[in-house]
Short mmCIF file of C-alpha atoms and ligand atoms in Angstrom, two decimals:
data_model
loop_
_atom_site.label_atom_id
_atom_site.label_comp_id
_atom_site.label_asym_id
_atom_site.label_seq_id
_atom_site.Cartn_x
_atom_site.Cartn_y
_atom_site.Cartn_z
CA MET A 1 0.00 0.00 0.00
CA SER A 2 1.47 3.34 -0.99
CA LEU A 3 1.84 6.05 1.60
CA LEU A 4 -0.95 8.04 0.02
CA GLU A 5 -3.23 5.04 0.21
CA GLN A 6 -2.25 4.60 3.84
CA ILE A 7 -3.18 8.20 4.54
CA GLY A 8 -6.58 7.71 2.94
CA LYS A 9 -7.22 4.59 4.98
CA LEU A 10 -6.04 6.30 8.17
CA LYS A 11 -8.54 9.07 7.60
CA GLU A 12 -11.43 6.71 7.21
CA GLU A 13 -10.44 4.76 10.26
CA ALA A 14 -9.83 7.83 12.45
CA LEU A 15 -13.05 9.66 11.56
CA GLY A 16 -15.03 6.48 11.96
CA GLU A 17 -13.65 5.91 15.42
CA LEU A 18 -14.12 9.52 16.45
CA ALA A 19 -17.78 9.34 15.49
CA GLU A 20 -18.17 6.34 17.79
CA ALA A 21 -16.27 7.89 20.74
CA SER A 22 -18.65 9.14 23.41
CA GLY A 23 -16.89 10.26 26.59
CA ALA A 24 -14.01 12.60 27.33
CA LYS A 25 -11.72 9.65 28.08
CA GLU A 26 -12.42 7.94 24.79
CA ILE A 27 -11.85 11.18 22.93
CA GLU A 28 -8.51 11.71 24.65
CA ALA A 29 -7.44 8.13 23.81
CA TRP A 30 -8.41 8.82 20.22
CA ARG A 31 -6.32 11.98 20.19
CA ILE A 32 -3.24 10.12 21.41
CA ARG A 33 -3.78 7.33 18.93
CA TYR A 34 -4.23 9.50 15.82
CA LEU A 35 -2.56 12.82 16.65
CA GLY A 36 -0.07 11.92 19.37
CA LYS A 37 3.70 11.61 19.08
CA LYS A 38 3.54 7.89 18.48
CA SER A 39 0.69 8.02 15.97
CA ARG A 40 0.95 6.58 12.51
CA LEU A 41 0.40 10.06 11.08
CA ASN A 42 3.37 11.39 13.01
CA ASP A 43 5.49 8.52 11.71
CA ILE A 44 4.61 9.45 8.16
CA LEU A 45 5.39 13.13 8.76
CA ARG A 46 8.72 12.30 10.35
CA GLY A 47 9.67 9.96 7.54
CA LEU A 48 9.10 12.60 4.85
CA SER A 49 12.77 13.54 4.71
CA ASN A 50 13.65 10.07 3.50
CA LEU A 51 11.44 10.38 0.44
CA LEU A 52 12.31 11.57 -3.01
CA LEU A 53 11.34 15.13 -3.76
CA ASP A 54 8.18 14.48 -5.82
CA GLU A 55 6.82 11.89 -3.46
CA ARG A 56 7.75 14.03 -0.48
CA LYS A 57 5.63 16.91 -1.80
CA GLU A 58 2.61 14.75 -2.42
CA VAL A 59 2.75 12.75 0.77
CA GLY A 60 3.67 15.79 2.85
CA ALA A 61 0.66 17.76 1.56
CA GLY A 62 -1.66 14.79 2.09
CA ALA A 63 -0.40 14.13 5.61
CA ASN A 64 -0.69 17.78 6.64
CA ARG A 65 -4.19 17.99 5.22
CA LEU A 66 -5.15 14.93 7.21
CA LYS A 67 -3.63 16.38 10.36
CA ALA A 68 -5.62 19.60 9.97
CA GLU A 69 -8.79 17.68 9.29
CA LEU A 70 -8.39 15.43 12.30
CA GLU A 71 -7.67 18.43 14.57
CA LYS A 72 -10.75 20.21 13.32
CA SER A 73 -12.94 17.16 13.81
CA LEU A 74 -11.53 16.71 17.29
CA SER A 75 -12.37 20.21 18.38
CA GLN A 76 -15.88 19.92 16.93
CA LYS A 77 -16.37 16.70 18.79
CA GLU A 78 -15.16 18.26 22.04
CA GLN A 79 -17.49 21.22 21.65
CA ALA A 80 -20.43 18.98 20.92
CA LEU A 81 -19.63 16.95 24.00
CA SER A 82 -19.43 19.94 26.33
CA ARG A 83 -22.68 21.30 24.88
CA LYS A 84 -24.31 18.02 25.60
CA GLN A 85 -22.98 18.07 29.15
CA ILE A 86 -24.34 21.55 29.76
CA GLU A 87 -27.71 20.62 28.33
CA SER A 88 -28.04 17.46 30.34
CA ALA A 89 -26.97 19.22 33.53
CA GLY A 90 -29.78 21.77 32.96
CA GLU A 91 -30.02 24.54 35.50
CA GLU A 92 -27.59 23.00 37.91
CA TYR A 93 -24.66 23.60 35.64
CA LEU A 94 -22.15 25.94 37.19
CA ASP A 95 -18.97 26.86 35.43
CA VAL A 96 -16.71 28.03 38.23
CA SER A 97 -14.07 29.07 35.73
CA LEU A 98 -16.23 31.82 34.20
CA PRO A 99 -15.00 35.34 35.02
CA GLY A 100 -17.14 37.25 37.52
CA ARG A 101 -19.59 39.91 36.41
CA SER A 102 -18.25 43.39 36.98
CA LEU A 103 -20.74 45.79 38.52
CA PRO A 104 -20.95 49.34 37.20
CA VAL A 105 -19.56 51.84 39.71
CA GLY A 106 -21.76 54.82 40.47
CA ARG A 107 -20.66 58.35 41.28
CA LEU A 108 -22.12 61.63 42.44
CA HIS A 109 -24.00 63.74 39.92
CA PRO A 110 -21.90 66.72 38.74
CA VAL A 111 -24.39 69.16 40.27
CA THR A 112 -24.19 67.32 43.60
CA GLN A 113 -20.40 67.47 43.40
CA VAL A 114 -20.50 71.24 42.93
CA ILE A 115 -23.01 71.70 45.77
CA ASP A 116 -20.74 69.69 48.07
CA GLU A 117 -17.68 71.65 47.05
CA MET A 118 -19.40 75.03 47.55
CA SER A 119 -20.98 74.01 50.86
CA GLN A 120 -17.60 72.83 52.09
CA ILE A 121 -16.00 76.20 51.35
CA PHE A 122 -18.70 78.06 53.27
CA ILE A 123 -18.67 75.52 56.10
CA SER A 124 -14.93 76.11 56.49
CA MET A 125 -15.73 79.83 56.90
CA GLY A 126 -18.09 79.06 59.77
CA PHE A 127 -21.41 78.66 57.94
CA GLN A 128 -23.75 75.75 58.53
CA ALA A 129 -25.55 74.01 55.67
CA LEU A 130 -29.32 73.46 55.87
CA GLU A 131 -32.07 72.37 53.54
CA GLY A 132 -35.64 73.57 53.29
CA PRO A 133 -39.01 72.69 51.74
CA GLU A 134 -39.51 72.90 47.99
CA VAL A 135 -43.27 73.30 48.38
CA GLU A 136 -43.54 76.66 50.06
CA TRP A 137 -46.05 79.26 51.21
CA ASP A 138 -46.40 82.47 49.27
CA TYR A 139 -45.59 84.13 52.58
CA TYR A 140 -42.03 82.82 52.78
CA ASN A 141 -41.28 82.91 49.05
CA PHE A 142 -42.55 86.47 48.52
CA GLU A 143 -44.40 88.31 51.26
CA ALA A 144 -41.84 88.08 54.06
CA LEU A 145 -39.07 88.87 51.58
CA ASN A 146 -40.60 92.26 50.96
CA ILE A 147 -42.36 91.20 47.75
CA PRO A 148 -46.06 91.92 48.43
CA LYS A 149 -48.95 90.82 46.19
CA GLU A 150 -48.76 93.39 43.43
CA HIS A 151 -44.98 93.83 43.46
CA PRO A 152 -43.45 93.78 39.97
CA ALA A 153 -40.59 91.56 41.21
CA ARG A 154 -43.11 88.70 41.17
CA ASP A 155 -43.18 88.90 37.40
CA THR A 156 -39.47 88.11 37.18
CA MET A 157 -40.05 84.73 38.75
CA ALA A 158 -42.76 82.88 36.85
CA THR A 159 -44.34 80.86 39.61
CA LEU A 160 -45.74 77.34 39.66
CA TRP A 161 -48.71 77.46 42.02
CA VAL A 162 -49.87 74.44 43.94
CA ASP A 163 -53.57 73.59 44.19
CA TYR A 164 -54.44 72.38 47.63
CA GLU A 165 -57.41 71.94 49.90
CA THR A 166 -57.79 75.36 51.44
CA ASP A 167 -57.68 75.42 55.22
CA GLY A 168 -60.12 78.31 55.29
CA GLY A 169 -57.58 81.11 55.14
CA ASP A 170 -56.04 82.61 52.06
CA ARG A 171 -52.62 80.99 52.07
CA PRO A 172 -51.43 80.41 48.53
CA MET A 173 -48.93 77.61 48.11
CA LEU A 174 -46.25 77.31 45.43
CA LEU A 175 -43.06 75.60 44.38
CA ARG A 176 -40.35 77.90 45.70
CA THR A 177 -38.87 80.09 42.96
CA HIS A 178 -35.66 80.68 44.90
CA THR A 179 -33.91 79.49 48.05
CA SER A 180 -34.31 82.88 49.75
CA PRO A 181 -37.44 81.84 51.73
CA MET A 182 -35.09 79.84 53.94
CA GLN A 183 -33.70 83.14 55.23
CA ILE A 184 -37.10 83.78 56.81
CA ARG A 185 -37.60 80.22 58.07
CA VAL A 186 -34.21 80.21 59.80
CA MET A 187 -34.50 83.71 61.28
CA GLU A 188 -37.98 82.89 62.64
CA LYS A 189 -36.54 80.01 64.64
CA ALA A 190 -33.03 81.10 65.58
CA GLN A 191 -31.46 84.24 66.97
CA PRO A 192 -28.29 85.86 65.58
CA PRO A 193 -25.41 85.35 65.22
CA LEU A 194 -26.38 83.27 62.17
CA ARG A 195 -24.27 81.99 59.31
CA VAL A 196 -26.15 79.63 57.04
CA VAL A 197 -25.99 78.25 53.49
CA VAL A 198 -28.95 76.51 51.87
CA PRO A 199 -28.48 74.51 48.68
CA GLY A 200 -31.62 73.16 47.01
CA LYS A 201 -34.02 72.84 44.11
CA VAL A 202 -36.09 75.75 42.88
CA TYR A 203 -38.82 75.89 40.23
CA ARG A 204 -39.92 78.36 37.59
CA TYR A 205 -42.62 78.20 34.97
CA GLU A 206 -40.40 78.74 31.97
CA ALA A 207 -39.99 77.33 28.48
CA THR A 208 -37.10 74.90 28.24
CA ASP A 209 -34.06 75.70 26.12
CA ALA A 210 -30.28 75.37 26.31
CA THR A 211 -30.06 77.75 29.28
CA HIS A 212 -33.49 77.35 30.94
CA ILE A 213 -35.19 74.46 32.66
CA PRO A 214 -38.20 74.55 35.00
CA MET A 215 -36.30 72.95 37.86
CA PHE A 216 -32.76 73.93 38.81
CA PHE A 217 -30.54 74.40 41.84
CA GLN A 218 -29.56 77.44 43.85
CA ILE A 219 -27.45 77.98 46.90
CA GLU A 220 -28.50 80.70 49.33
CA GLY A 221 -26.28 82.12 52.01
CA PHE A 222 -26.66 84.70 54.74
CA ALA A 223 -24.96 86.00 57.84
CA ILE A 224 -26.69 88.03 60.56
CA ASP A 225 -24.91 89.55 63.51
CA LYS A 226 -24.02 92.86 65.13
CA ASN A 227 -21.85 95.12 62.96
CA ILE A 228 -22.05 93.12 59.76
CA THR A 229 -21.30 95.41 56.84
CA MET A 230 -20.91 95.40 53.10
CA ALA A 231 -17.20 94.70 53.68
CA ASP A 232 -18.12 91.33 55.20
CA LEU A 233 -20.28 90.56 52.20
CA LYS A 234 -17.48 91.38 49.78
CA GLY A 235 -14.79 89.66 51.83
CA THR A 236 -16.80 86.46 52.13
CA LEU A 237 -17.71 86.31 48.45
CA TYR A 238 -14.17 87.26 47.34
CA GLU A 239 -12.82 84.44 49.45
CA PHE A 240 -15.36 82.04 48.03
CA SER A 241 -14.39 83.03 44.50
CA ARG A 242 -10.68 82.66 45.20
CA ARG A 243 -11.16 79.18 46.55
CA PHE A 244 -13.69 78.01 44.01
CA PHE A 245 -12.54 79.70 40.80
CA GLY A 246 -8.89 80.28 41.67
CA ARG A 247 -6.79 83.13 43.05
CA ASP A 248 -6.31 84.95 39.78
CA ARG A 249 -9.91 85.22 38.69
CA LYS A 250 -11.07 88.86 38.89
CA VAL A 251 -14.33 89.63 40.65
CA ARG A 252 -16.64 92.58 40.08
CA PHE A 253 -19.51 93.96 42.17
CA ARG A 254 -22.16 96.23 40.72
CA CYS A 255 -25.38 97.71 42.01
CA ASP A 256 -28.49 95.64 41.46
CA TYR A 257 -31.98 95.53 42.87
CA PHE A 258 -33.64 92.80 44.91
CA PRO A 259 -36.59 93.71 47.16
CA PHE A 260 -35.20 91.87 50.18
CA VAL A 261 -31.83 93.62 50.32
CA GLU A 262 -30.67 97.24 50.52
CA PRO A 263 -28.29 97.97 48.96
CA GLY A 264 -28.35 95.11 46.46
CA VAL A 265 -25.47 93.97 44.27
CA GLU A 266 -24.62 91.45 41.62
CA MET A 267 -21.28 89.70 41.53
CA ALA A 268 -19.55 88.78 38.30
CA ILE A 269 -16.34 86.90 37.61
CA GLU A 270 -13.96 87.50 34.78
CA CYS A 271 -14.85 85.42 31.74
CA ALA A 272 -12.56 82.37 31.66
CA VAL A 273 -12.73 82.03 27.90
CA CYS A 274 -11.60 85.53 26.82
CA LYS A 275 -9.98 86.63 30.10
CA GLY A 276 -12.01 89.82 30.07
CA SER A 277 -11.52 90.93 26.50
CA GLY A 278 -15.01 89.91 25.38
CA CYS A 279 -16.36 86.85 23.58
CA ARG A 280 -19.57 85.05 22.73
CA LEU A 281 -19.84 83.32 26.11
CA CYS A 282 -19.86 86.61 28.05
CA SER A 283 -21.82 88.57 25.38
CA ASN A 284 -18.69 90.65 24.76
CA SER A 285 -18.68 92.12 28.24
CA GLY A 286 -15.70 90.17 29.59
CA TRP A 287 -17.73 89.35 32.74
CA ILE A 288 -20.06 86.58 33.78
CA GLU A 289 -22.69 87.34 36.42
CA ILE A 290 -22.94 84.54 38.92
CA LEU A 291 -24.91 85.78 41.90
CA GLY A 292 -27.16 88.32 43.52
CA ALA A 293 -26.46 89.63 46.99
CA GLY A 294 -26.96 92.55 49.35
CA MET A 295 -27.48 93.75 52.88
CA VAL A 296 -30.62 92.19 54.35
CA HIS A 297 -33.42 94.76 54.20
CA PRO A 298 -34.47 96.21 57.58
CA LYS A 299 -38.10 95.33 56.77
CA VAL A 300 -37.12 91.68 56.41
CA LEU A 301 -35.36 91.70 59.77
CA GLU A 302 -38.30 93.44 61.45
CA ARG A 303 -40.72 90.86 60.14
CA VAL A 304 -38.85 88.11 62.00
CA ASN A 305 -38.45 90.22 65.13
CA ILE A 306 -34.77 90.92 64.74
CA ASP A 307 -34.06 94.54 65.59
CA PRO A 308 -32.44 96.24 62.58
CA GLU A 309 -31.05 98.89 64.91
CA VAL A 310 -28.99 96.21 66.63
CA TYR A 311 -28.39 93.61 63.96
CA SER A 312 -27.50 93.65 60.31
CA GLY A 313 -26.59 91.02 57.78
CA PHE A 314 -25.78 90.14 54.22
CA ALA A 315 -27.34 87.55 51.92
CA PHE A 316 -26.56 86.06 48.56
CA GLY A 317 -28.12 83.60 46.12
CA MET A 318 -26.45 81.79 43.25
CA GLY A 319 -27.64 79.45 40.52
CA ILE A 320 -25.67 76.20 40.61
CA GLU A 321 -25.81 74.64 37.13
CA ARG A 322 -24.16 77.60 35.45
CA ILE A 323 -21.02 76.98 37.44
CA PRO A 324 -20.15 73.49 36.11
CA MET A 325 -21.32 74.71 32.69
CA LEU A 326 -18.70 77.46 32.78
CA ARG A 327 -16.11 75.21 34.32
CA TYR A 328 -16.42 72.35 31.85
CA GLY A 329 -17.66 74.22 28.80
CA ILE A 330 -21.11 72.57 28.81
CA ASP A 331 -23.40 74.47 26.45
CA ASP A 332 -26.78 72.91 27.26
CA ILE A 333 -28.24 72.81 30.77
CA ARG A 334 -30.64 70.01 29.79
CA LEU A 335 -27.71 67.56 29.68
CA PHE A 336 -27.63 67.51 33.48
CA TYR A 337 -31.09 66.03 33.76
CA GLY A 338 -31.29 63.91 30.61
CA SER A 339 -29.97 60.79 32.39
CA ASP A 340 -27.56 60.08 29.55
CA LEU A 341 -24.85 58.01 31.19
CA ARG A 342 -22.33 58.89 28.48
CA PHE A 343 -22.56 62.48 29.72
CA LEU A 344 -22.74 61.74 33.43
CA ARG A 345 -19.86 59.27 33.47
CA GLN A 346 -17.46 62.06 32.53
CA PHE A 347 -17.57 63.62 35.98
N1 LIG B 1 -33.21 85.02 45.21
C1 LIG B 1 -32.60 85.73 44.11
C2 LIG B 1 -32.96 85.06 42.79
O1 LIG B 1 -33.33 83.93 42.77
C3 LIG B 1 -31.11 85.75 44.23
C4 LIG B 1 -30.66 86.56 45.40
C5 LIG B 1 -30.37 87.89 45.24
C6 LIG B 1 -30.54 86.00 46.68
C7 LIG B 1 -29.95 88.66 46.28
C8 LIG B 1 -30.10 86.77 47.75
C9 LIG B 1 -29.83 88.12 47.53
O2 LIG B 1 -29.97 86.29 48.97
O3 LIG B 1 -29.41 88.86 48.59
O4 LIG B 1 -32.91 85.67 41.77
#
C-alpha cells in the first residue's frame, strides 16, 4: 500500500472511530492514537525527509491535510460533548471558571459634586448648611421677603402654584422660585449670630431651552450679627471666588436691585474664555454674572423680630448649574437632567 493510500485509509479509520467515541476519556485516547507523538500520522510526517522530492511533496501535503482535518474534527467533537454536558446538567450547571460579572460603579452627579464643594468652602468659613421645603407658602417665598402681592418683582419669577385643599384662610402655596425663603424660616426660629448656606431645588414656569429648565438648583447664604457690613459681604464672596474659581480670577460687584436687600449687588467673575476681553460666552462684556447679593433689608429683619437697629446682615443667592457649565464648557443645561450616562460618566 502506498503512503498516500495509507493516509486515505487512516482518515477513514480515524473519523469512523471519532464518530463512535462518546466520553471525554475515549476522545482523549483517540487523540493520542491518531494525533499523538507515536501516531501513525506522526510517523509518516517524520519519515518525509527520506522520500524523493516528488513523493515528499505529495505525501507531505496529504499528511498535513489529514492532520488539519483530524484536529478540526476533534475540536468539533469536544465542543459537541461539552454542549451536551451543559444541556443534560440543565439549570444545575455551574462553570466556576467563568469570570465574575463586573458591577458598574456609580458616582455623584456633577451638580451634587459642585453643591458639596461650595458648601464645604462656606462651612470652612463658619457657615452651617441646611435644607428647606420645595413646596412653600407664598408668605415665605414672597411676602416676608418684601415682595407683596402686586410687586413687579413677582413677574421676574414665573411661579408654579400648587392647588391644595384650602384650610379656610387665604394661604397660597407654590413651588419655591428661589432658596431665599429659607432666610425667613431660619431667622424665625433662631437668633443671631447666624451663618447659614442653603443649597436646594427651585422651580420656575419657563420654556425649556439650552439655558433654561423649570427645575434647577440654587445655593443661598446669609450672615446676621451685630456690625455686619458690606465689607463682610465682599470679603466672604471674594474668598469664596478665590477658593472656588482660583486666586487669579477677577471679581466685580455692581449695584443691582432685589426687594429683600438694601443695597443690592450682583457679583460677576472675569470670563474664563476671553480673560475679560469679550467673547460670545460673556456677550462681549468680559464678565459673567454669577450671583445676587446685598445687605438684608431692615423690613425683612423686622418681620422676624430681629431689631435692625442692633443687627445687620448680608445675603446672597447663586444658581448652581451655570457653574459646572462654565467650568467644563457645557453648552446645554438640559444635559444635566437627561440621564444620559455617556454624559454623566465624565464627571
Ligand atoms: N433670590 C434671588 C434670585 O433667585 C437671588 C438673590 C439675590 C438671593 C440677592 C439673595 C440676595 O440672597 O441677597 O434671583
